[in-house]
Short mmCIF file of C-alpha atoms in Angstrom, two decimals:
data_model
loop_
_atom_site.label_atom_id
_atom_site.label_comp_id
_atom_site.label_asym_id
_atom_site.label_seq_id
_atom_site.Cartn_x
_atom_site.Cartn_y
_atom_site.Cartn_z
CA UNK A 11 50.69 3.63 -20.25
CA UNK A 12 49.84 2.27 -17.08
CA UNK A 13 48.27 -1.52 -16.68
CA UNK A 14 44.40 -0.03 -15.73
CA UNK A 15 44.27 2.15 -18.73
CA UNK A 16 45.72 -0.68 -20.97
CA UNK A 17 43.38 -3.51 -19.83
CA UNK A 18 39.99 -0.90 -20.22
CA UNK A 19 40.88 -0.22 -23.58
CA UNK A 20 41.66 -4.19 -24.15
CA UNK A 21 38.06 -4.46 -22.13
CA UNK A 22 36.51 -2.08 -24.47
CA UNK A 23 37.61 -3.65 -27.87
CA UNK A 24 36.58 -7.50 -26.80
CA UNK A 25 33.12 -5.06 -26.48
CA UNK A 26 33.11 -3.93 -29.75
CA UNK A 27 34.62 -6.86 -31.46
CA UNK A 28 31.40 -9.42 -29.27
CA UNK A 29 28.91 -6.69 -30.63
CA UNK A 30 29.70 -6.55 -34.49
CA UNK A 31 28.05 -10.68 -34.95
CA UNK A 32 24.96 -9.00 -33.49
CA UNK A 33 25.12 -6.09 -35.84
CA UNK A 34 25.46 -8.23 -39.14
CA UNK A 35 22.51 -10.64 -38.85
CA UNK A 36 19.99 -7.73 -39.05
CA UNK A 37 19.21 -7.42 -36.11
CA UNK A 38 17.61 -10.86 -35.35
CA UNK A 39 19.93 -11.92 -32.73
CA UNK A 40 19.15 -8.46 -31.12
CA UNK A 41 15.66 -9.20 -31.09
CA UNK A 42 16.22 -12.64 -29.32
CA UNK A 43 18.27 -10.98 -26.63
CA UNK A 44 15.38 -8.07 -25.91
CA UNK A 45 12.71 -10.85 -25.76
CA UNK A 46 14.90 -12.72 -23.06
CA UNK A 47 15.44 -9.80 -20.83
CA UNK A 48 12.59 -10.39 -19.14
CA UNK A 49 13.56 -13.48 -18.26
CA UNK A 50 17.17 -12.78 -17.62
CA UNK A 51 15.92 -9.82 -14.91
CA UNK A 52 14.01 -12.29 -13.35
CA UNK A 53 16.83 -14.95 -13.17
CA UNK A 54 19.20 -12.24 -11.69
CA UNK A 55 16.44 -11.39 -8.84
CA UNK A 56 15.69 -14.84 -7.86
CA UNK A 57 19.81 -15.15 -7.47
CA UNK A 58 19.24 -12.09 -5.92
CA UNK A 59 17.12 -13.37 -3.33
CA UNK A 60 18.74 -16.22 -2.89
CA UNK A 61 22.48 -14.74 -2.32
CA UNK A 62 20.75 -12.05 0.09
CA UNK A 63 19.14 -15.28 1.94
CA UNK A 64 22.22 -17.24 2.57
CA UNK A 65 24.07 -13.72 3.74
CA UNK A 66 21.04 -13.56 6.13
CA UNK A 67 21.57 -16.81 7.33
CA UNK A 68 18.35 -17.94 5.72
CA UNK A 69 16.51 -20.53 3.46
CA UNK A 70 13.25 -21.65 2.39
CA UNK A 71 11.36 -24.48 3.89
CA UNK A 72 8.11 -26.22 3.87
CA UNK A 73 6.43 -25.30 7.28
CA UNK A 74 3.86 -27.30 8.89
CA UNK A 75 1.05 -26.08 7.27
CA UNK A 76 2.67 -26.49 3.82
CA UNK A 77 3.53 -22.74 3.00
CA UNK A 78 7.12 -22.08 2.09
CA UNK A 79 8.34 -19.86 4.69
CA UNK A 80 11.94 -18.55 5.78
CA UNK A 81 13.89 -20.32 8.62
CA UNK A 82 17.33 -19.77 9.88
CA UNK A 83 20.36 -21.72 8.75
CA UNK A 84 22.33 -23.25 11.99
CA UNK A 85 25.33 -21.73 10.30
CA UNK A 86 26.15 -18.72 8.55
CA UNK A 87 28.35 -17.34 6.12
CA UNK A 88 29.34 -14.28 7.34
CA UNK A 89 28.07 -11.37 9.56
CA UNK A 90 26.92 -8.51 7.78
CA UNK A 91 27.79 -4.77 8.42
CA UNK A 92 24.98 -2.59 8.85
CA UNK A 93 25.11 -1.31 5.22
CA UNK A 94 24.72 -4.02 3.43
CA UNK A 95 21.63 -5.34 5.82
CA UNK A 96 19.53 -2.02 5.28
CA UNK A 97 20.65 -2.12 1.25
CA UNK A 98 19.24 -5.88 0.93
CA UNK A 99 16.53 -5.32 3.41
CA UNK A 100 15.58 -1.75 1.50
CA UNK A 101 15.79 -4.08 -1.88
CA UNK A 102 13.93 -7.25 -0.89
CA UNK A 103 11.06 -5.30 1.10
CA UNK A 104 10.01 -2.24 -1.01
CA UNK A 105 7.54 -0.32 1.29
CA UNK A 106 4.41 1.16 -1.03
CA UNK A 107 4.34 4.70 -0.60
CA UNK A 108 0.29 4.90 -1.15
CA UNK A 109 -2.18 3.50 0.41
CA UNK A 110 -4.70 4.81 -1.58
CA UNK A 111 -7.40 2.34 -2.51
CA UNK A 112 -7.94 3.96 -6.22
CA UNK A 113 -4.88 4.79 -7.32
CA UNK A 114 -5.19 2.72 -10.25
CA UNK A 115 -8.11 4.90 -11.40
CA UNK A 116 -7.93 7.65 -13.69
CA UNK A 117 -7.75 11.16 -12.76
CA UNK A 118 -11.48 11.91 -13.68
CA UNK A 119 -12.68 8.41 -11.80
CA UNK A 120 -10.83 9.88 -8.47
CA UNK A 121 -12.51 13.17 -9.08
CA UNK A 122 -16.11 11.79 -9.12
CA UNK A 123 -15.65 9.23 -6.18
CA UNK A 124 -14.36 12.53 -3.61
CA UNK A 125 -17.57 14.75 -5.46
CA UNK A 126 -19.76 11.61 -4.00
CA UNK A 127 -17.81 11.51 -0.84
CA UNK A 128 -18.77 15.11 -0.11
CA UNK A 129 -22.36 14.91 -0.95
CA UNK A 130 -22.60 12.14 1.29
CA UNK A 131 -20.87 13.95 4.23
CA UNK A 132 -23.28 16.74 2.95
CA UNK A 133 -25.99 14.67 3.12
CA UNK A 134 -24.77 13.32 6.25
CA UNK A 135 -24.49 16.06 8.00
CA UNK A 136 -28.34 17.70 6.75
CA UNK A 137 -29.57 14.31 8.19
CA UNK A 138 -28.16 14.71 11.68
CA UNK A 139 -29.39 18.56 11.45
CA UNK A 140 -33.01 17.25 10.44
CA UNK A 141 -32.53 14.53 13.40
CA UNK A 142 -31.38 16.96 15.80
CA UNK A 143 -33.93 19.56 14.98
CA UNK A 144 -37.06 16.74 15.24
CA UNK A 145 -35.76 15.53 18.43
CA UNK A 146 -35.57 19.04 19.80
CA UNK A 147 -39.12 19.71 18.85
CA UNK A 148 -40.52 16.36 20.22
CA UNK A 149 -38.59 17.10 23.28
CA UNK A 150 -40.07 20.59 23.63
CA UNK A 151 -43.68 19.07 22.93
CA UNK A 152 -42.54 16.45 25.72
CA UNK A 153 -42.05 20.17 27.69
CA UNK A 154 -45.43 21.62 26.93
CA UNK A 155 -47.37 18.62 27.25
CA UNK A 156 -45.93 18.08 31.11
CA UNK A 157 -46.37 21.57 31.49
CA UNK A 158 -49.97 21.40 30.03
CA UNK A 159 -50.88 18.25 32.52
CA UNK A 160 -49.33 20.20 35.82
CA UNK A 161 -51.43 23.16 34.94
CA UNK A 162 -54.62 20.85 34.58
CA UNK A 163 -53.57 19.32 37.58
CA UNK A 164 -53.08 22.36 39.44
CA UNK A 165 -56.64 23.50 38.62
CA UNK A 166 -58.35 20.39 39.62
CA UNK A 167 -56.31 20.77 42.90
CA UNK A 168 -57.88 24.67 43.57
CA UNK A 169 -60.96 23.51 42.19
CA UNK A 170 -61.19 20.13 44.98
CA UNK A 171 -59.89 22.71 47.55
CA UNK A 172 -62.98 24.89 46.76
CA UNK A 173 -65.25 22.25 48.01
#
């Protein structure tokens, strides 16, 4: 056999043989290790961030104003290809992909907030009909009442000519 396939199957029996104390105390020690994952993910993504900072050429410092913000290292490690940049960059700033202001509504919630949006637009747009409409008649009123005056004025004109 050759050395790769010798050491997995080495790899894979240290496996087994670390997983049978687990198996024997009923489960207990299994239960200890799911309440730590929590934990143990967030321990892996603050090394995470931390690793990814000192490849950047980063760390975290106390500004002026007191908030912790990032700020170059004078030297760095190493220079990154372009890969691994975009892979930390893509990991440590996750863009949202809605920016919908109820998304954490329920279906039926959304469904009632866009029926109130329309009957407002609806109600919107009757308003600026009504408003349109009365400003059209008091402009045509404006009309007649000009052309009412003119025609007064006209007659006291032929009537002063008269005498």
């Amino acid at each position: 056999m050759d050395k790769k396939l010798q050491y997995e199957m080495q790899k894979a029996e240290n496996e087994q043989n670390d997983m049978l104390p687990f198996m024997d105390d009923e489960g207990e020690l299994a239960k200890k290790c799911l309440s730590n994952i929590d934990s143990w993910m967030k321990e892996e993504d603050v090394e995470f961030f931390n690793k990814c900072l000192k490849k950047l050429g980063l760390c975290e410092r106390k500004g002026l104003d007191g908030q912790i913000m990032l700020y170059p290292v004078k030297s760095k490690e190493r220079k990154l290809e372009k890969e691994e940049f975009q892979e930390m960059m893509s990991r440590l700033y996750t863009v949202k992909t809605h920016h919908n202001q109820f998304s954490h509504l329920n279906k039926a919630a959304i469904e009632e907030i866009e029926k109130q949006k329309q009957s407002s637009k609806k109600m919107n747009s009757v308003y600026k009909q009504y408003s349109k409409s009365v400003q059209n008649s008091k402009m045509s009123r404006a009309k007649e009442g000009n052309n009412n005056i003119r025609q007064k004025q006209s007659k006291l004109d032929n009537q002063s000519a008269l005498y």
